[in-house]
Short mmCIF file of C-alpha atoms and ligand atoms in Angstrom, two decimals:
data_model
loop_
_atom_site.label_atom_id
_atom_site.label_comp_id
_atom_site.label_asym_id
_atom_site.label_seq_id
_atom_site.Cartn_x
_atom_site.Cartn_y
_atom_site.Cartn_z
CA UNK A 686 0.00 0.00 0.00
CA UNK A 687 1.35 3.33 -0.95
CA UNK A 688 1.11 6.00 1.88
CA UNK A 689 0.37 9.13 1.03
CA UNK A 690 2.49 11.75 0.04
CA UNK A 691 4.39 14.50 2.55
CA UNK A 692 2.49 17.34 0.66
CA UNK A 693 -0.82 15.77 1.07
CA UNK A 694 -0.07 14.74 4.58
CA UNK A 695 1.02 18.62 5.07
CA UNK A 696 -2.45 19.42 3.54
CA UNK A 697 -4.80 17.17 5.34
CA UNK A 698 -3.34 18.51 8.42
CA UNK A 699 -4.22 22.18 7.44
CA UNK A 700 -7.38 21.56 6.30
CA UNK A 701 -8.06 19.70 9.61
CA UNK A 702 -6.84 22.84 11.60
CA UNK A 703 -9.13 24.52 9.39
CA UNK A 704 -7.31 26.37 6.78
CA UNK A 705 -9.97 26.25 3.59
CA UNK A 706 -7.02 27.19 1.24
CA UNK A 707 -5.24 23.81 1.86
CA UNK A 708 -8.46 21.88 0.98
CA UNK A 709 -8.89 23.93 -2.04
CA UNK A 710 -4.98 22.59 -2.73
CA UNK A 711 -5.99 19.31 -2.57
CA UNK A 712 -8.89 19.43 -4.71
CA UNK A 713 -6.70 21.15 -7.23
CA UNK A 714 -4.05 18.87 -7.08
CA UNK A 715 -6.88 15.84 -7.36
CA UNK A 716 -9.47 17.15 -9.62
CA UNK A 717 -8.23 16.25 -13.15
CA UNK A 718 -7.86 12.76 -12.13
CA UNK A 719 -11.67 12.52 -10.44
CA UNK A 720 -13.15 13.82 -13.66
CA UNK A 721 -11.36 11.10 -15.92
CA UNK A 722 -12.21 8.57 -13.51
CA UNK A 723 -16.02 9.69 -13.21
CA UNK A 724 -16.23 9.79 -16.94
CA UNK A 725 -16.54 6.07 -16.82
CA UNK A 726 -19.91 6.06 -14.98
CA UNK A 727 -21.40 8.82 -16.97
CA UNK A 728 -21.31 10.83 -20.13
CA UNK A 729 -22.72 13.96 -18.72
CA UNK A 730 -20.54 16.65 -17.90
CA UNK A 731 -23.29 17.92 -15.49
CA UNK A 732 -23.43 15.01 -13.88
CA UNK A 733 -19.76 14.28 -14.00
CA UNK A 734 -19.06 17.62 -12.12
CA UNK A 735 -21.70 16.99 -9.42
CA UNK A 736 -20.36 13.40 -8.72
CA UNK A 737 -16.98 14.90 -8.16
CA UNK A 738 -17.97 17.60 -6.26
CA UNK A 739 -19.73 15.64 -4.15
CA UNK A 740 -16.72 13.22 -3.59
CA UNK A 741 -14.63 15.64 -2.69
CA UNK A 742 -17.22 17.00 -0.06
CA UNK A 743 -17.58 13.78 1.57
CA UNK A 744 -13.68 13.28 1.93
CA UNK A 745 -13.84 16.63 3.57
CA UNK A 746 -16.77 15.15 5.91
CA UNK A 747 -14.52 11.90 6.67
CA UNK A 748 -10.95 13.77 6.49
CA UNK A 749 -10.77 13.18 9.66
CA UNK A 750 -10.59 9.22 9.67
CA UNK A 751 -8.51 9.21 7.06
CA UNK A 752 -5.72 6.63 7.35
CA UNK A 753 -2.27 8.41 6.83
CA UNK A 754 -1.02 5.00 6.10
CA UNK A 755 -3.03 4.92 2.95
CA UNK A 756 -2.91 7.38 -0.36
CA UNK A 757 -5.20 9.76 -0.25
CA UNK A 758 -5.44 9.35 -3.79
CA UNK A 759 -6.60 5.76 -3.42
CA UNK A 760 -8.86 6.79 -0.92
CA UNK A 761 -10.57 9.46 -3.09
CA UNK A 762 -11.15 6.75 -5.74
CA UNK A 763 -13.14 4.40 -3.49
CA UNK A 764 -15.35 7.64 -2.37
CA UNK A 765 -15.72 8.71 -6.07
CA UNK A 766 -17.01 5.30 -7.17
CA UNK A 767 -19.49 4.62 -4.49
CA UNK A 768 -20.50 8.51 -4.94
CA UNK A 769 -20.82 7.78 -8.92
CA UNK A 770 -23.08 4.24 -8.05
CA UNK A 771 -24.82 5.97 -5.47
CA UNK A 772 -25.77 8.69 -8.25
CA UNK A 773 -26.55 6.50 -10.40
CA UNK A 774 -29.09 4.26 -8.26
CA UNK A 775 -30.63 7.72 -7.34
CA UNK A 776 -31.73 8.90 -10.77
CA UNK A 777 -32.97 5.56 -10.83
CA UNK A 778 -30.54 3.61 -13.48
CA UNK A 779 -29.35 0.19 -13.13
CA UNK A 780 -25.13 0.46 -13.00
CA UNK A 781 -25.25 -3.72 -14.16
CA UNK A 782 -23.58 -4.56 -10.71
CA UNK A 783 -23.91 -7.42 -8.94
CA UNK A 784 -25.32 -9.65 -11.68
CA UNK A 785 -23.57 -12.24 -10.80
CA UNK A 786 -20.61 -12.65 -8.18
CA UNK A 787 -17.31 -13.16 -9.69
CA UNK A 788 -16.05 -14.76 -6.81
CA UNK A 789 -18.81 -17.09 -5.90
CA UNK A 790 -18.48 -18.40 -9.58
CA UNK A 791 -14.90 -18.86 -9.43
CA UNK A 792 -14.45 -22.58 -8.97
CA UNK A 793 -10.81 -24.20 -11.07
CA UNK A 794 -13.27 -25.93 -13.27
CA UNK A 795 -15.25 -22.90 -14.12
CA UNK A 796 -12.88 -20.08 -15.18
CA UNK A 797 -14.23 -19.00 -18.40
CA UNK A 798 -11.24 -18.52 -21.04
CA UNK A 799 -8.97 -21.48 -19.29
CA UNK A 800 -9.08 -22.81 -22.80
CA UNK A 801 -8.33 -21.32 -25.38
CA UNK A 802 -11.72 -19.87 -27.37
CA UNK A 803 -11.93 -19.71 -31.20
CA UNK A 804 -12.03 -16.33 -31.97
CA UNK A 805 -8.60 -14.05 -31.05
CA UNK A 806 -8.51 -10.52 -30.74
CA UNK A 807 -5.98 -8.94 -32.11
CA UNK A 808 -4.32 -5.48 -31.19
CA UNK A 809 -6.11 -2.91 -33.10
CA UNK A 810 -6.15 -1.97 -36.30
CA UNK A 811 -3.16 0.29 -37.42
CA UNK A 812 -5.61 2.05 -39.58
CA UNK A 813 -8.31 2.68 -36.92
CA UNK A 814 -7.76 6.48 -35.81
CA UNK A 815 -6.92 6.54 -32.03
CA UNK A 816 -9.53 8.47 -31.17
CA UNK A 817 -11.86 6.23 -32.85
CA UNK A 818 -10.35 2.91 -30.72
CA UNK A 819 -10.96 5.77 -27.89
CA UNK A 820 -14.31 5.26 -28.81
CA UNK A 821 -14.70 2.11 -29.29
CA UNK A 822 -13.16 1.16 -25.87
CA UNK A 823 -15.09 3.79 -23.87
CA UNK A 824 -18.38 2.20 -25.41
CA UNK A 825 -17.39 -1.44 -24.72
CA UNK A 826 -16.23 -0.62 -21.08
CA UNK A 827 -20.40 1.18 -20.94
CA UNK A 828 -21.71 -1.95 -21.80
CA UNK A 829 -20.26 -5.17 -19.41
CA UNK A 830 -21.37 -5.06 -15.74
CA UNK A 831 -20.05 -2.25 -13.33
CA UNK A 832 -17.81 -4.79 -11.20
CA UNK A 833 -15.72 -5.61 -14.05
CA UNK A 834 -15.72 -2.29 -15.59
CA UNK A 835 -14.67 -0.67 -12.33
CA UNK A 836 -11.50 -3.04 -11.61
CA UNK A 837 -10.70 -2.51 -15.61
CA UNK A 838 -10.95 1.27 -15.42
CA UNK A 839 -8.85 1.46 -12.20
CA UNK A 840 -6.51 -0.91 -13.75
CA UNK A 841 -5.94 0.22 -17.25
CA UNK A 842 -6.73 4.21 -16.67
CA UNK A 843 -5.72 5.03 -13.17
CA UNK A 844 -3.04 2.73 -13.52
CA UNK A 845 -3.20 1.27 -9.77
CA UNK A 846 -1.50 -1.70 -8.59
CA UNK A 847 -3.25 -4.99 -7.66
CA UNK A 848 -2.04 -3.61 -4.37
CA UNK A 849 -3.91 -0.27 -4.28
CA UNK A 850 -6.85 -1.72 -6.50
CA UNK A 851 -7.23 -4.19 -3.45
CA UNK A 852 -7.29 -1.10 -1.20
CA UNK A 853 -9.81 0.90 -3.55
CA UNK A 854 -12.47 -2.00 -3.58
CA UNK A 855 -11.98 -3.78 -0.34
CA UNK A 856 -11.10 -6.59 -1.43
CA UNK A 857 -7.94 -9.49 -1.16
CA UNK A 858 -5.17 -9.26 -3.97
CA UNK A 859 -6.34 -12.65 -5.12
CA UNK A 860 -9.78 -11.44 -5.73
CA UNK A 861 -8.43 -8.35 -8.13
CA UNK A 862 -6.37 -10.85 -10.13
CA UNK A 863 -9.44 -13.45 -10.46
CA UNK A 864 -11.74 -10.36 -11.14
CA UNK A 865 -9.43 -8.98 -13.55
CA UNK A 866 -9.15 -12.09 -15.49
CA UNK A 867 -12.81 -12.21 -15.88
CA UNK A 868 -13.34 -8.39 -16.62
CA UNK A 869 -10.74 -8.89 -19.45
CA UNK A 870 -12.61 -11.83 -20.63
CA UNK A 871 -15.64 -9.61 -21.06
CA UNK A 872 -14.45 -6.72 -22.65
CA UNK A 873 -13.38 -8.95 -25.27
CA UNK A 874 -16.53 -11.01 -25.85
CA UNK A 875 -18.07 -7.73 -25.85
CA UNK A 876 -16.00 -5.91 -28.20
CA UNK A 877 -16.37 -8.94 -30.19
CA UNK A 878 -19.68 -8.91 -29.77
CA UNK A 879 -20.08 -5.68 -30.95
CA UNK A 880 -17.94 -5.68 -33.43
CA UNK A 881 -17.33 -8.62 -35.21
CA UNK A 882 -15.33 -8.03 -37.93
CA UNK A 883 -12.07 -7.25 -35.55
CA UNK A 884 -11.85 -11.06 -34.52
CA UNK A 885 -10.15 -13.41 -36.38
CA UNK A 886 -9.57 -17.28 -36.25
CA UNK A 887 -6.43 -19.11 -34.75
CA UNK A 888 -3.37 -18.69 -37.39
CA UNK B 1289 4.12 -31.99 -10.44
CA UNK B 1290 2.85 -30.60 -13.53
CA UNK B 1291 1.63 -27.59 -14.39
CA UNK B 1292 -1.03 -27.27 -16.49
CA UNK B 1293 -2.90 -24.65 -18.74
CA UNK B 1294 -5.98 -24.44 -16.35
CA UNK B 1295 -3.32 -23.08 -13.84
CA UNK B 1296 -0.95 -21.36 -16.62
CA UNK B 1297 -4.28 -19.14 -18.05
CA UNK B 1298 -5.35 -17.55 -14.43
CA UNK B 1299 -1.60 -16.17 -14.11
CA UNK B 1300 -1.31 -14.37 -17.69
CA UNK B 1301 -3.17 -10.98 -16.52
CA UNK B 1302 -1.23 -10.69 -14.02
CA UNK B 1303 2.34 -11.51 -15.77
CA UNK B 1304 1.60 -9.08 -18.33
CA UNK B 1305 0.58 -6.41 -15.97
CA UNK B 1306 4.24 -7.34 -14.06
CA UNK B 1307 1.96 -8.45 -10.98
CA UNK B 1308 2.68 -12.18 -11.12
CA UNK B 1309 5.08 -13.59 -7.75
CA UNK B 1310 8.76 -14.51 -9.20
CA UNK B 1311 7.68 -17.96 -8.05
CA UNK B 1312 4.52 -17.97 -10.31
CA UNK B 1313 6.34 -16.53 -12.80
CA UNK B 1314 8.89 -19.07 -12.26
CA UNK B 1315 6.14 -21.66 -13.01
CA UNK B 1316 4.48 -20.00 -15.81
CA UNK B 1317 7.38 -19.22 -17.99
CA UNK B 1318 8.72 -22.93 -18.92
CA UNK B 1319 5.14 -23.40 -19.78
CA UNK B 1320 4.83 -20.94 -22.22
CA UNK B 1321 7.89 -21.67 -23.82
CA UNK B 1322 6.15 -25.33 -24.32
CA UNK B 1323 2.55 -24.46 -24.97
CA UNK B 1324 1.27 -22.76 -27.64
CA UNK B 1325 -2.28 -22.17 -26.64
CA UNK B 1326 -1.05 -20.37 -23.53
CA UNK B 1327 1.32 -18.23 -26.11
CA UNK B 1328 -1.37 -17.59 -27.68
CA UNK B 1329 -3.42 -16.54 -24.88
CA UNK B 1330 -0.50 -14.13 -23.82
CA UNK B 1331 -0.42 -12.32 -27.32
CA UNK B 1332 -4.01 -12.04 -26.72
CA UNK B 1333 -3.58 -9.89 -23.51
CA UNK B 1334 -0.99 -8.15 -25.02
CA UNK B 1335 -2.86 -7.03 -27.66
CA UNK B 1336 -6.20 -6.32 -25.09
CA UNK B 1337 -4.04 -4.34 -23.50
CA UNK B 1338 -3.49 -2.00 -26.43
CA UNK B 1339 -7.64 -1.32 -26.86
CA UNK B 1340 -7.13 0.69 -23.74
CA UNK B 1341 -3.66 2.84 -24.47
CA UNK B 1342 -6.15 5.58 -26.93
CA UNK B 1343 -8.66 6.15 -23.85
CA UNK B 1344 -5.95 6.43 -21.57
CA UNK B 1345 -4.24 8.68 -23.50
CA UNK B 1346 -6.99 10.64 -25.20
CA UNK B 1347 -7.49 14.34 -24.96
CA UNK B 1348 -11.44 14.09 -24.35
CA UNK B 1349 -11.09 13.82 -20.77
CA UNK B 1350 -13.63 16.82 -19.48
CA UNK B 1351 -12.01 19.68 -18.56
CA UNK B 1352 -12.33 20.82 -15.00
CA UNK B 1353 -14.56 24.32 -14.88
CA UNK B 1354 -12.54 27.09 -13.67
CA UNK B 1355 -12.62 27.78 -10.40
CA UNK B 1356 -13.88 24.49 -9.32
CA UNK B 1357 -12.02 23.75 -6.50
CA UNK B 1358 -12.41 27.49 -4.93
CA UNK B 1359 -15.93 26.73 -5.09
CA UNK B 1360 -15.91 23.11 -3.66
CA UNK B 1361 -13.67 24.00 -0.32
CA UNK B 1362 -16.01 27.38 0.13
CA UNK B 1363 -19.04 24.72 0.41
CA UNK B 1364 -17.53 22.04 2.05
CA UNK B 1365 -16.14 24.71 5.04
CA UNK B 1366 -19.72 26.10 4.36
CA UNK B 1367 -20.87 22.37 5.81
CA UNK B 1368 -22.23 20.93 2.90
CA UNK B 1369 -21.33 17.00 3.51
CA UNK B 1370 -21.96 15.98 0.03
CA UNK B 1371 -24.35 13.52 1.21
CA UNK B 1372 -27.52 13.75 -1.15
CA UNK B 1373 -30.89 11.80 -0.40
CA UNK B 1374 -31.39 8.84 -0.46
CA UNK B 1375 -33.40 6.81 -3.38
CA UNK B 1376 -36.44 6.45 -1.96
CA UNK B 1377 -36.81 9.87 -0.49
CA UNK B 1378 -35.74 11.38 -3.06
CA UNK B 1379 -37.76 10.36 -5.72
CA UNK B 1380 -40.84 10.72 -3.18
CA UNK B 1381 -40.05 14.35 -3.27
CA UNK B 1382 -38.54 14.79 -6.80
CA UNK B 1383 -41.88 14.16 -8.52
CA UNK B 1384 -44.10 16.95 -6.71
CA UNK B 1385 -41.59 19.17 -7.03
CA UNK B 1386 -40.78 18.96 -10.38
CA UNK B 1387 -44.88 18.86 -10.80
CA UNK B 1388 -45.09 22.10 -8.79
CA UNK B 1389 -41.78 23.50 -10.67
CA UNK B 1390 -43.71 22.40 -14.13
CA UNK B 1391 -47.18 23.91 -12.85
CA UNK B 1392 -45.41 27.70 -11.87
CA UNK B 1393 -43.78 27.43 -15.23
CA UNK B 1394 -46.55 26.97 -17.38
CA UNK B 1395 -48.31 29.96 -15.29
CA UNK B 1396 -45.11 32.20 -15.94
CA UNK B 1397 -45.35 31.04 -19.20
CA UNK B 1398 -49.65 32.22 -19.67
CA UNK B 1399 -49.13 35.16 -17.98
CA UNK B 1400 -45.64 35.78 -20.52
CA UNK B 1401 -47.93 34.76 -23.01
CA UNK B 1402 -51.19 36.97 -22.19
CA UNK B 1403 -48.61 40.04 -21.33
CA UNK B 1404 -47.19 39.45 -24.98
CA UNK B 1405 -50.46 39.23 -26.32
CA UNK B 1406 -51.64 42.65 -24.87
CA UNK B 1407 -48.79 43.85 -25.92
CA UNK B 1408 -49.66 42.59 -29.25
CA UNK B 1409 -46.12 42.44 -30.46
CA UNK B 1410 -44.55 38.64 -29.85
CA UNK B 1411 -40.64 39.21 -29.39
CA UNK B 1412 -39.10 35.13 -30.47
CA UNK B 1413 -36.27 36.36 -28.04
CA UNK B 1414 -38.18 36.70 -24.46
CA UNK B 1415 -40.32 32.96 -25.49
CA UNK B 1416 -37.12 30.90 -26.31
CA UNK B 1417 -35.25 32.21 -23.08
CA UNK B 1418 -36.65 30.06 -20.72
CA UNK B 1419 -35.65 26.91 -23.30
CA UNK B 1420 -32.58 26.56 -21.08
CA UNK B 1421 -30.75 22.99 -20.33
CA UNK B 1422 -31.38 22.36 -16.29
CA UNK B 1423 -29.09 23.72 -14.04
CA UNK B 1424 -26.76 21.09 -11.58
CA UNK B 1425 -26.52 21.92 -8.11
CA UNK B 1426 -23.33 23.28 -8.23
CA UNK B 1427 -24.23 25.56 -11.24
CA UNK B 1428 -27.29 26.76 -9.37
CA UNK B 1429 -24.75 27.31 -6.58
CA UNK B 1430 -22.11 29.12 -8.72
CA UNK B 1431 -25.19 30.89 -10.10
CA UNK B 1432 -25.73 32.29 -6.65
CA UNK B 1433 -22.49 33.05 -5.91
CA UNK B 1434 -21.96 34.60 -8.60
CA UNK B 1435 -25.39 37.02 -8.27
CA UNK B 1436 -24.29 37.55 -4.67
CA UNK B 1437 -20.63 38.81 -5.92
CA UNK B 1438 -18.61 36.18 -4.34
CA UNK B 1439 -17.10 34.54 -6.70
CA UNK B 1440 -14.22 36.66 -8.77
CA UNK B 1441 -13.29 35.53 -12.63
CA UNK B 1442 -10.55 33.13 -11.66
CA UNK B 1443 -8.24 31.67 -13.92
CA UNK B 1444 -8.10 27.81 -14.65
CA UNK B 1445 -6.03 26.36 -12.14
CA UNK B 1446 -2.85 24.81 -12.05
CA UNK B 1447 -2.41 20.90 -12.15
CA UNK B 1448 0.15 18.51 -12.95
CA UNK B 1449 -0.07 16.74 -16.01
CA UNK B 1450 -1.93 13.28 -15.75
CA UNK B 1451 1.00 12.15 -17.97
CA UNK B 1452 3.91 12.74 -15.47
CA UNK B 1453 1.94 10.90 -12.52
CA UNK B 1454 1.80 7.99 -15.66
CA UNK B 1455 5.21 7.94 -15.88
CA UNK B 1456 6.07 7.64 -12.54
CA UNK B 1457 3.56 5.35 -11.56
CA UNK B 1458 4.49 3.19 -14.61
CA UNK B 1459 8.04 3.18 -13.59
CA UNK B 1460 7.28 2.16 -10.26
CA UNK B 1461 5.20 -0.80 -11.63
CA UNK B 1462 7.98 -2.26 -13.55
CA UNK B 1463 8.53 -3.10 -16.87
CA UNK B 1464 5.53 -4.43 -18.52
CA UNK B 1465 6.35 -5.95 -22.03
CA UNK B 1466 8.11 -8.80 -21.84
CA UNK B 1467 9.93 -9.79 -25.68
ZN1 LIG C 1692 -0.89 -23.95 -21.72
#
């Protein structure tokens, strides 16, 4: 687990003393990253600014139980997601979590992909623009079940360790790997799905 | 003992990502050498993993409004905990007031209408201006701080660049490709 950082440290102690300045620091130095994380639960930039906003006024709320031994960055993350699914369940739409429970399913026998499947996917396209892959991605991630879009996005955007993912979610080391193994698994059926013509048989 | 591919496939994610225990990794790479399905399997990841590099990378990430974070420390020293209703409650309440919202608009809207009609001279700017988007909280809130003179023209503030927390953070995952 990474700690956090002397200058946050510094900062979380000012705001606690109640300096408003060093809390509008923070934000600053955290705010870029909370939007592109938030962008993953919603399109709206209304919405996206509210969910953030409201993250960072609940880690204000709970500054003071935060653990120094933990990132503050990490910590934000875990309030920013359950603030985006709480948001979510409010307006009344269904995030796709808890379909079905990874772990639960995870017997040796029954890990999907432990053989090979037909179809492969291969990198994409040199001749797709990037910002159309951009899209592609973004609208793939949308459409398989929060769970495993969550552990993807903090994997493959935020770039956290299985350590810090672990922290994030609440969950044991093992359970990231199994649950990233899955999620991967289902961004490729689903990009597969969705697209078709980017699969291609066993050479 | 062998080693197998139902044990070789779980590990994969995790070797790619530079994750996997030198003892796993231990176990895993003899296997690959031997196995093409698991070879396979890894060029597959490797190849997943470049679907993401684009969105991680793109531009389109929304911009933070200016003056954002001036505005979220004023409210959250102001006491606001962030904490909205919860589902039930709120939609209880949502629907009458949206009802009563929708029932004082369409009276502005006769009397707007009735005032024009006196006036006998219908002016398209004054009936489209209420065909506004609706406001989020913290727009409304801006809004009013803004009316009430609180909140100066600031500039967009200063951040480090997502890319240089990358970097570091990549470095101190280790190296990722493997030839
Ligand atoms: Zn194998």
């Amino acid at each position: 687990m990474e700690a956090a950082s002397k200058d946050d440290l510094r900062l979380v102690t000012e705001t606690l003393a109640g300096n408003q300045l060093s809390f509008q620091l923070l934000v600053e130095r955290y705010q870029q990253r909370m939007f592109a994380l938030v962008r993953h639960y919603t399109r709206n930039p209304v919405e996206i600014e509210d969910i953030v906003q409201d993250t960072f006024l609940k880690a204000y709320t709970r500054l003071p139980s935060f653990q120094q031994a933990s990132s503050f960055y990490t910590w934000l993350c875990r309030i920013a997601i359950n603030t985006a699914l709480d948001f979510q369940k409010r307006v009344g739409r269904n995030p796709v979590r808890g379909v079905e429970d990874p772990e639960l399913a995870l017997s040796p026998d029954g890990i999907e992909g432990s053989r090979p499947t037909g179809t492969r996917l291969p990198a994409p396209d040199a001749r797709l623009e990037r910002d159309e892959i951009a899209r592609i991605t973004q609208t793939v991630l949308e459409e398989i079940p929060e769970i495993f879009r969550t552990v993807l996005v903090l994997r493959e955007f935020e770039e956290l360790s299985y350590q810090d993912i672990a922290d994030v979610l609440g969950i044991s080391i093992g359970t990231v790997e199994s649950r990233l193994f899955r999620a991967r698994a289902r961004f490729k059926d689903k990009l597969l799905a969705l697209h078709p013509e980017f699969g291609e048989g066993w050479s | 003992m062998e080693f197998t591919c139902k044990e070789a496939v779980p590990m994969i994610g995790a070797y790619l990502d530079g994750e996997l225990s030198p003892a796993s990794a231990a176990l895993l790479r003899p296997h690959l050498l031997e196995c093409p399905a698991c070879r396979n399997s890894t060029a597959d990841g490797r190849a997943l993993q470049r679907w993401f590099t684009p969105l991680r990378e793109s531009a389109s990430a929304p911009a933070v409004p200016s003056g954002f974070a001036a505005r979220v420390a004023r409210r959250a020293v102001a006491g606001d905990t962030g904490e909205r209703s919860a589902p039930a409650a709120q939609e209880g309440k949502l629907l009458p007031f949206v009802l009563r919202l929708t029932a004082v608009a369409a009276a502005v809207t006769l009397m707007l209408a009735l005032g024009v009609r006196l006036r006998s001279r219908p002016d398209a700017g004054s009936l489209s201006a209420d065909d506004r988007k609706p406001l989020s909280m913290s727009q409304i809130q801006s809004e009013l701080d803004r009316l009430n003179g609180v909140v100066p023209v600031e500039p967009a503030a200063n951040e480090t660049t997502p890319a240089e927390g990358r970097a570091a953070r990549a470095k101190k995952r280790g190296i990722q490709e493997q030839r």
